[in-house]
Coordinates of C-alpha atoms in Angstrom, one line a residue:
X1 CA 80.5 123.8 117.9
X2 CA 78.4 120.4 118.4
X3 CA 76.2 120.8 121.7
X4 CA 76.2 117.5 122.3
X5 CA 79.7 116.9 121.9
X6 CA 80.4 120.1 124.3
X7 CA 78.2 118.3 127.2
X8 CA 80.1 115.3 126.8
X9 CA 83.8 116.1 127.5
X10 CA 82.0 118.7 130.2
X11 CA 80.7 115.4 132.0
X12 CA 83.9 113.4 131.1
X13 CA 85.9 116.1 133.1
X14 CA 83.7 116.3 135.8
X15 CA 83.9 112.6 136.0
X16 CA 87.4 112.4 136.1
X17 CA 87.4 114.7 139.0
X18 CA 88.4 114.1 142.4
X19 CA 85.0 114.3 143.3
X20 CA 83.4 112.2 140.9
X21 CA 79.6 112.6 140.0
X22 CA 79.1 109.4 138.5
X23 CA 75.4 109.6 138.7
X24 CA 75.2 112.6 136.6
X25 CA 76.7 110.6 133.8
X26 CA 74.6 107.5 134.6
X27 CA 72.0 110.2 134.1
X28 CA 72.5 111.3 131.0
X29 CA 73.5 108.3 129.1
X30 CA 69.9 106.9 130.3
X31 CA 68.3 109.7 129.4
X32 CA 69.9 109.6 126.1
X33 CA 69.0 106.2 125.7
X34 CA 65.2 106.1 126.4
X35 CA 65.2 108.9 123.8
X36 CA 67.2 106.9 121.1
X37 CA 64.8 104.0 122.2
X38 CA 61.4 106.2 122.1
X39 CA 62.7 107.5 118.4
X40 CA 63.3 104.0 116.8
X41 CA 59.5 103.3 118.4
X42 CA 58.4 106.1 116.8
X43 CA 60.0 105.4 113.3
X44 CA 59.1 101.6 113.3
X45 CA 55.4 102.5 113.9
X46 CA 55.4 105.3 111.5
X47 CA 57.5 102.9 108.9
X48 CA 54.7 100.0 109.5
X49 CA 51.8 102.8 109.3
X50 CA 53.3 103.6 105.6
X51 CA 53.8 100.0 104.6
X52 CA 50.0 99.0 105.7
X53 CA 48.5 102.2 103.9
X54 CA 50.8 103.3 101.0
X55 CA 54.3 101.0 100.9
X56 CA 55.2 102.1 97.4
X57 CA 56.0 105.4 99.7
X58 CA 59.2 103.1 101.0
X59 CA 60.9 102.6 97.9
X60 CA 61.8 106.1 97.9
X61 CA 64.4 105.4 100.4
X62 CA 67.8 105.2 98.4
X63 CA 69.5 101.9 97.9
X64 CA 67.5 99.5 100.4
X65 CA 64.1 100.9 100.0
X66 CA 62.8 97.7 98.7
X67 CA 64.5 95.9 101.3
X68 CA 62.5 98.4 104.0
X69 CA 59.1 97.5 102.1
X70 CA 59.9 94.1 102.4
X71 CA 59.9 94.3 106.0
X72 CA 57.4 97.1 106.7
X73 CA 55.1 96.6 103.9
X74 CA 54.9 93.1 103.5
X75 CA 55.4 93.2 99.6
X76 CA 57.3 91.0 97.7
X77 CA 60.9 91.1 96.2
X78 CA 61.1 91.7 93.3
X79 CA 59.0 94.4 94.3
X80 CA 58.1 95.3 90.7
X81 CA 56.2 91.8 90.0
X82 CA 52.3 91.1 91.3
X83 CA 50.6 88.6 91.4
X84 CA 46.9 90.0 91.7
X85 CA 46.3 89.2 87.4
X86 CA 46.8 85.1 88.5
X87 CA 44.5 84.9 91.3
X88 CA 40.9 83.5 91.0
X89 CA 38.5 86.1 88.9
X90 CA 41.4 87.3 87.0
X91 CA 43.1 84.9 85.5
X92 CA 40.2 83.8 82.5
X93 CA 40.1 87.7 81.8
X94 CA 43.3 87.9 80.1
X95 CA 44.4 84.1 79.4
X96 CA 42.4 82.2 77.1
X97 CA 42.5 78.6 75.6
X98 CA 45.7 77.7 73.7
X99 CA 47.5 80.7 75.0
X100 CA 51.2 79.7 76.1
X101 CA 52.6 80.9 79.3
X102 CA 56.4 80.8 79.1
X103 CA 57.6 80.2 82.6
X104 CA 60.9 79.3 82.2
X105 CA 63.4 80.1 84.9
X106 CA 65.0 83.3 85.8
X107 CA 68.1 83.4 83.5
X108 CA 67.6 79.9 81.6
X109 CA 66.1 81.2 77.9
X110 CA 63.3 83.3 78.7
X111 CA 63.6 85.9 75.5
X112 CA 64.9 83.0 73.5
X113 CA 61.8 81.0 74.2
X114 CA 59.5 84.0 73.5
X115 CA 61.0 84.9 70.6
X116 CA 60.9 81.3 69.2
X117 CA 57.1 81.4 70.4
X118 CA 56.5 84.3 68.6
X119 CA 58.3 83.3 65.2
X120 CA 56.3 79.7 65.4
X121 CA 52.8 81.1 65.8
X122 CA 53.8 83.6 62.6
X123 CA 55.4 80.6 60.9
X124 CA 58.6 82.6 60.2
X125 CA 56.3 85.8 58.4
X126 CA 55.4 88.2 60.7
X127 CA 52.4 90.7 60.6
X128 CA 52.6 94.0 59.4
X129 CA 53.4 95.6 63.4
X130 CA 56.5 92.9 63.6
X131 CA 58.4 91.7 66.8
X132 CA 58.8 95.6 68.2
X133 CA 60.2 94.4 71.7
X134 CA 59.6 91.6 74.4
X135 CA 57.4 93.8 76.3
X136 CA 55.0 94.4 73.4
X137 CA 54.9 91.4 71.5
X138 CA 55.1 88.5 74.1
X139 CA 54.4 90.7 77.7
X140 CA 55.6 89.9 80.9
X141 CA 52.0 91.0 82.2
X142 CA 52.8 90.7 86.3
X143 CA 55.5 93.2 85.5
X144 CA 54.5 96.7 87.4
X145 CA 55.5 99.7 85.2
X146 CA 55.7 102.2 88.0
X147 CA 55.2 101.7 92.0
X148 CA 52.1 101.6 93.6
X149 CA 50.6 100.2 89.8
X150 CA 47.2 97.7 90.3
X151 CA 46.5 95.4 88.1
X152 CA 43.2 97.0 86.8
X153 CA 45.4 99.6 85.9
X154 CA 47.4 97.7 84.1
X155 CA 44.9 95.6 82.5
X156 CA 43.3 98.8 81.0
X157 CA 46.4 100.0 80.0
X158 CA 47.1 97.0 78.1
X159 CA 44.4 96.6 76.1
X160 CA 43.5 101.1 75.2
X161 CA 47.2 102.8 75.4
X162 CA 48.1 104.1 71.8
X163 CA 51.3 104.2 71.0
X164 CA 53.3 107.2 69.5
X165 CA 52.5 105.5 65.8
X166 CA 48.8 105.7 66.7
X167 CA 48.8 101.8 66.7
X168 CA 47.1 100.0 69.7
X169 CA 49.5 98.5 71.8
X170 CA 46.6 95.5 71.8
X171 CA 47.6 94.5 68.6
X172 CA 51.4 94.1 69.3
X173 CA 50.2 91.2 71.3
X174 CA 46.5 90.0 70.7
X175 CA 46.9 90.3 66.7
X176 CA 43.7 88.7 65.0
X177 CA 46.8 86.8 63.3
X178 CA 47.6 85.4 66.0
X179 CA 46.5 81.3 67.3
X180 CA 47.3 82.3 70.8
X181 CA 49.2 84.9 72.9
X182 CA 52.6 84.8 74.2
X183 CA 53.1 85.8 77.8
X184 CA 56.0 85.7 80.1
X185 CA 56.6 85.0 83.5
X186 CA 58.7 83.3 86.2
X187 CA 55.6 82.2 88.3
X188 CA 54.8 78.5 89.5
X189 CA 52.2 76.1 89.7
X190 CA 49.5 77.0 92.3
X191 CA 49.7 73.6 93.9
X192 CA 53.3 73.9 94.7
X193 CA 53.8 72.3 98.4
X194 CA 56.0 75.0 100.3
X195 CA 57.8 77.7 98.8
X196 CA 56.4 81.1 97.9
X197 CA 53.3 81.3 98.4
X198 CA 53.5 84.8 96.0
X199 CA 54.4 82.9 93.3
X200 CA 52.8 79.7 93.3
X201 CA 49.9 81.3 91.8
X202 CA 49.9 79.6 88.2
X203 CA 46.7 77.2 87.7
X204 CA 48.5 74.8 85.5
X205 CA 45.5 71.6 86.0
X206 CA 42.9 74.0 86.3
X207 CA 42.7 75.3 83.3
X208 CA 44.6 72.2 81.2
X209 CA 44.4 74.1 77.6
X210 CA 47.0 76.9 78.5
X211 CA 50.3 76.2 77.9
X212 CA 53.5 76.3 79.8
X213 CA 57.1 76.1 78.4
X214 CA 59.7 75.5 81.5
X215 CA 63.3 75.4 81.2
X216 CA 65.8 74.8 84.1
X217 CA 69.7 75.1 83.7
X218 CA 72.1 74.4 85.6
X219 CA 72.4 76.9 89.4
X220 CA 76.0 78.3 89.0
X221 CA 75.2 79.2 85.7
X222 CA 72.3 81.0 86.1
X223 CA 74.0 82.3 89.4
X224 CA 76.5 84.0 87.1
X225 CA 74.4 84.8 84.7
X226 CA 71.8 86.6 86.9
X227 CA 75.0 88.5 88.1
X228 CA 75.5 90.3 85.1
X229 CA 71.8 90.7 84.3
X230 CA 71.4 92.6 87.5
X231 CA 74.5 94.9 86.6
X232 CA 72.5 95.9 83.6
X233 CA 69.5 97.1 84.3
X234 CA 69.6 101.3 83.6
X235 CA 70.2 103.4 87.1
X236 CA 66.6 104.7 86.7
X237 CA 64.9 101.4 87.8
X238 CA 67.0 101.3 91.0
X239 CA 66.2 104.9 91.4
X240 CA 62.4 103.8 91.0
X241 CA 62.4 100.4 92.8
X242 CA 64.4 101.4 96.1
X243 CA 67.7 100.3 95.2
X244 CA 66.8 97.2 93.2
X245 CA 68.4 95.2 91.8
X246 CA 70.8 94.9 94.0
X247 CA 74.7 95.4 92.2
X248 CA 77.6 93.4 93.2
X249 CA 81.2 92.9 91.6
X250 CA 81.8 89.4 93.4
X251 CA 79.5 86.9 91.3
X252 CA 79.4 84.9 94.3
X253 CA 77.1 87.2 96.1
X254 CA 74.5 87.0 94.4
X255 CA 75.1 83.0 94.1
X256 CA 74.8 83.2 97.6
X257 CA 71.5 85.0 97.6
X258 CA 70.5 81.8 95.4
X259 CA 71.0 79.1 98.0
X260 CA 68.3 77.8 100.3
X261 CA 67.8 80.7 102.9
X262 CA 69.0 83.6 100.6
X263 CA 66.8 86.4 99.6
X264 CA 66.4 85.1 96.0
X265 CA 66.0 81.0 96.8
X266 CA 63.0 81.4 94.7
X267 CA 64.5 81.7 91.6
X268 CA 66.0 78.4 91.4
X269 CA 65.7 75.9 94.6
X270 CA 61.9 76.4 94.4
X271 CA 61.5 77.1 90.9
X272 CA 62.7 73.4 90.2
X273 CA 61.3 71.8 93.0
X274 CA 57.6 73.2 92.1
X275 CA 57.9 72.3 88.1
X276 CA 59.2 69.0 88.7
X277 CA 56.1 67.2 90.0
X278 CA 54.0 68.5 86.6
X279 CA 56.6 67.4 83.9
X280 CA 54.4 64.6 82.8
X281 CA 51.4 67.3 82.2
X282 CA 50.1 67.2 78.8
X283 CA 50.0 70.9 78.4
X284 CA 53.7 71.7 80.1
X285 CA 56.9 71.3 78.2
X286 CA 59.7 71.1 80.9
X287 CA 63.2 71.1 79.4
X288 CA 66.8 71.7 80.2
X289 CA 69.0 74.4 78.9
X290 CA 72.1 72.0 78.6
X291 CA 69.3 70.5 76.2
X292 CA 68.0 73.1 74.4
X293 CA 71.1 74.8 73.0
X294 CA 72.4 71.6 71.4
X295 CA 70.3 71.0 68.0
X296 CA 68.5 74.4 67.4
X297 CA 66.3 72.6 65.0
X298 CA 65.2 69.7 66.8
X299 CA 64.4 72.6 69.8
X300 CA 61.9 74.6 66.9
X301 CA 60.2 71.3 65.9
X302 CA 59.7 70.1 69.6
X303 CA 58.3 73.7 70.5
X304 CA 55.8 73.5 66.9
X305 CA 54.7 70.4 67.9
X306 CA 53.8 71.1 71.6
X307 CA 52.3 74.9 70.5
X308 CA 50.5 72.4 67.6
X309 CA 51.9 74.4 64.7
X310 CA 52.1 72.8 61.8
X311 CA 55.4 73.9 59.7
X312 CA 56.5 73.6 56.1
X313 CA 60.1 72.6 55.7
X314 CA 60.8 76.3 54.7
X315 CA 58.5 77.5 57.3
X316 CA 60.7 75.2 59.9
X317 CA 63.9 77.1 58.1
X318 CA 63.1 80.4 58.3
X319 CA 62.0 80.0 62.0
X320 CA 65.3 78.2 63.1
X321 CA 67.0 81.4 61.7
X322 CA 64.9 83.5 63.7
X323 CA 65.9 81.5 66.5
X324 CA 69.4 81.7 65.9
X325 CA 71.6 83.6 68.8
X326 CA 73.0 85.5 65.5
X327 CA 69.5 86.5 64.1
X328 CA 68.7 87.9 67.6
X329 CA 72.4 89.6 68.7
X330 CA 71.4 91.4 65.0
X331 CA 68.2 92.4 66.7
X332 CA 69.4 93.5 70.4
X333 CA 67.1 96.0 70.2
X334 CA 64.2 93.6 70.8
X335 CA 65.0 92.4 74.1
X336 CA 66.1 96.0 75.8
X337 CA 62.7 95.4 78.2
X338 CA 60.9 99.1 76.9
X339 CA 58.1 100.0 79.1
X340 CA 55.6 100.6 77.1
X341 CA 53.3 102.1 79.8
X342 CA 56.0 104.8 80.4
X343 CA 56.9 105.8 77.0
X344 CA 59.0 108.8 78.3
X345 CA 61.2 106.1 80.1
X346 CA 64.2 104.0 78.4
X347 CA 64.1 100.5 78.6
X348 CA 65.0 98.8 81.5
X349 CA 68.1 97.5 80.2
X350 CA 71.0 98.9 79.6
X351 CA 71.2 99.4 75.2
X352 CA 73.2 96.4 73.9
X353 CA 72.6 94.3 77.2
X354 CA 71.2 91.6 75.1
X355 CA 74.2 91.7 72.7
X356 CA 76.5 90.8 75.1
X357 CA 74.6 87.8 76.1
X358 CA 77.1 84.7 76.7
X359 CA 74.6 81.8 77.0
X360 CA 77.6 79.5 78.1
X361 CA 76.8 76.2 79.6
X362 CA 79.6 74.0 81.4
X363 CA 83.1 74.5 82.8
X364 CA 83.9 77.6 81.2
X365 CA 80.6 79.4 82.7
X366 CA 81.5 78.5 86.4
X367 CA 85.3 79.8 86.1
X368 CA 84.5 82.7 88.7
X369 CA 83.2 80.4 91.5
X370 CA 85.7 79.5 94.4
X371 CA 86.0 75.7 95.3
X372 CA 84.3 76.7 98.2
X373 CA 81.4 77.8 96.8
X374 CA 81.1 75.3 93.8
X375 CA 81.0 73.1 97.4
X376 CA 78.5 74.8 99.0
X377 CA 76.1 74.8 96.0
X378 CA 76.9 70.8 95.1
X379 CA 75.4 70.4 99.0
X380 CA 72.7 72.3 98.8
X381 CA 71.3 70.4 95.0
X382 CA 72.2 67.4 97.1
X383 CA 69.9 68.0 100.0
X384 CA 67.1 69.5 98.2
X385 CA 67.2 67.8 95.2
X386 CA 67.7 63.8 96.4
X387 CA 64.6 61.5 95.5
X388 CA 64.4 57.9 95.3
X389 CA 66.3 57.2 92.4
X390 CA 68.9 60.4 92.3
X391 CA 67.0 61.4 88.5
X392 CA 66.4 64.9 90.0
X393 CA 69.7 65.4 91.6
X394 CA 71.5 64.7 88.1
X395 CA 68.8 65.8 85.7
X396 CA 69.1 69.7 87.4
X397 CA 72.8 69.2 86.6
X398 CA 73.0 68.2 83.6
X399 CA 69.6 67.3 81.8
X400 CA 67.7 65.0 79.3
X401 CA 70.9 62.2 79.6
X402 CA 70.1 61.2 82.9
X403 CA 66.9 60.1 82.0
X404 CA 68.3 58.0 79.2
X405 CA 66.4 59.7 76.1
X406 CA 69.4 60.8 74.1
X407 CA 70.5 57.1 74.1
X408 CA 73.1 57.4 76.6
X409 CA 72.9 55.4 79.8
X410 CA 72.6 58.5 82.9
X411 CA 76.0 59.2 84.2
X412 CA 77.1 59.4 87.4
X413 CA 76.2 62.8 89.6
X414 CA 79.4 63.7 90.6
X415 CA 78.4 67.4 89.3
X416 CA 80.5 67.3 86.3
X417 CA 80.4 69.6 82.9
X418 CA 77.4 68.9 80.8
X419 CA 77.8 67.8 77.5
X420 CA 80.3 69.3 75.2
X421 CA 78.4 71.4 72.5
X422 CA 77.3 70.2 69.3
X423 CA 79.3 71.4 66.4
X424 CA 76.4 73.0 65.0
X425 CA 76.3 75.1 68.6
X426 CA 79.9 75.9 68.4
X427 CA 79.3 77.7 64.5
X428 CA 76.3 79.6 65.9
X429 CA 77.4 80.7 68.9
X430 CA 76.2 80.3 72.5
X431 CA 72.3 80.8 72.8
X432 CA 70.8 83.3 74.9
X433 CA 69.9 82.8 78.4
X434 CA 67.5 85.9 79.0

């Protein structure tokens, strides 16, 4: 019944003829061929025409609509983060003094380090409104809500929407009880050499009385843990966002995206190369996961005294609870990523996500990688993060002991475990790595 398919086994008989007409078959395929040609013209220009005028248009393709903008649009992946509230004119109209930015890295404590924020500038007692979620209390602000979303709009939003309680949604994260405001992101400094050039957009010297908290952990672990997270996001953002994130059942995949070259070599390669240079800066606080989970105490005074809180010791006690992994698995509900700009949405995440949060550091959270790719990724660390002394190289690996501060000598990189857990860890449980 297919037309086409009819004039093909026509010509295909006539060409196995004694007479052959090969030209009439030579005929046709050209033909056929400068009209495949002129319609992929047609449908790059028209896909360019969209991504110059309108790209949020391109996400509506199913499962690589994002990809498409990418390409045709110019826009950048993650295509639901901006970067328009950091550039000059906009930044000082939503960050003040003594705010604190916390720009740790993707999958390496970014809840945990808000939350702990949070409960240090409320010394443990929170206001009447509470912690309601992540995206309310401490606001990842470069976060679009819904495709084509400015951030005048968002700005607006921010500071007038009322919530279903009649509260503002202002005062979930500017309370007058507040010192300063919490704010996520996974932006870097604006003076970054290289990179991405989207997100080096952070003016960390510029403005030397906003705060930065930056943790790094070690790349297979976050590779696995950014696995999961992207398994967990609810099907309407891909349905939204063209297809992303992207899912995958081999862990490696999206390891692979990771590396130097992949589609997300931001997240970590870059990330760490662009913090690295400022760690001396009064006003950032660079630390390492491997670090962080060890003493949970010793991480709540380090963080009071760099936020300059002062704490009573049942002020510090009440906040280490709070920023206990068991306090916050008892709160999952606070880290499901609600939108609070599309209150007819769910949350991003899937419910629960965040109780089934791992947080493990080591051996144990590299089991799924093949020896091949634990290879490929101890090359890469070596070739982008050698300096004169190898401190880089092992610090990314395995933290604060290769710079001799815990008082144990550095050991050698051979890209072994980090250190074994505390036994304080081990009776908490892991911490979280959102």
């Amino acid at each position: 019944g297919n037309p086409w398919l009819k004039l093909l086994v026509i010509e295909c008989i006539v060409l196995a003829s004694p007479s052959t007409h090969a030209p009439s078959i030579m005929g046709f395929l050209g033909s056929l061929l400068k009209s495949v040609v002129a319609t992929l013209a047609l449908l790059v220009i028209s896909l360019f025409s969209i991504g110059k005028v309108k790209p949020e248009l391109l996400l509506l393709i199913p499962h690589i609509g994002f990809i498409v903008q990418h390409i045709f649009g110019g826009q950048h992946i993650p295509p639901f983060f901006d970067n328009e509230l950091f550039l000059p004119g906009n930044f000082r109209t939503w960050v003040k003094d003594k705010d604190v930015i916390v720009a740790t890295g993707v999958k390496s404590g970014t809840a945990w380090m808000c939350y702990c924020s949070h409960a240090i500038r409320t010394k443990g007692v929170d206001s009447e409104l509470g912690y309601t979620d992540i995206m309310y209390s401490t606001p990842q602000m470069e976060l679009k809500q819904f495709p084509g979303q400015t951030w005048a709009q968002r700005a607006e939003a921010y500071n007038t929407t009322r919530l279903d309680n009649g509260k503002l949604l202002k005062d979930y994260w500017d309370h007058p009880s507040y010192p300063f405001r919490v704010y996520k992101s996974h932006c870097t400094p604006d003076e970054t050499v290289g990179g991405d050039p989207f997100s080096n957009v952070l003016p960390v010297k510029k403005y030397p009385n906003v705060k930065y908290i930056v943790s790094v952990r070690n790349g297979l672990e976050v590779g696995r843990s950014l696995h999961r997270y992207f398994n967990s996001f609810d099907p309407w953002v891909r349905e939204m966002w063209g297809g992303f994130p992207p899912t995958s059942e081999n862990v490696e995949d999206t390891v692979k995206d990771l590396l130097p070259g992949g589609n997300l070599q931001g997240f970590y390669f870059e990330y760490v190369k662009a913090w690295w240079p400022l760690r001396g800066e009064k006003n950032v606080l660079m630390m390492h996961y491997s670090d962080m989970v060890k003493d949970g105490r010793s991480l709540v005074l380090k963080l009071a005294k760099f936020l300059e809180v002062d704490l009573t010791e049942d002020e510090t006690d009440k906040v280490v609870q709070m920023c206990s992994f068991a306090h916050m698995k008892e709160n999952k509900h606070l880290f499901d990523y609600k939108q609070p700009l599309l209150p007819n949405h769910p949350p991003l995440m899937i419910p629960g996500y965040f109780a089934n949060n791992e947080g493990q550091t080591g051996s144990a959270s590299q089991a799924q990688m093949s020896k091949d790719m634990t290879e490929k990724w101890r090359k890469a660390e070596e070739e982008h993060f050698a300096d004169a002394d190898g401190t880089l190289l092992c610090w990314v690996r395995k933290g604060d002991v290769c710079l001799g501060n815990s008082g144990t000598s550095a050991e050698n990189q051979d890209g072994g475990d980090v250190a074994a857990p505390s036994t304080e860890r081990k009776a908490a449980g892991a911490r979280p790595e959102l």
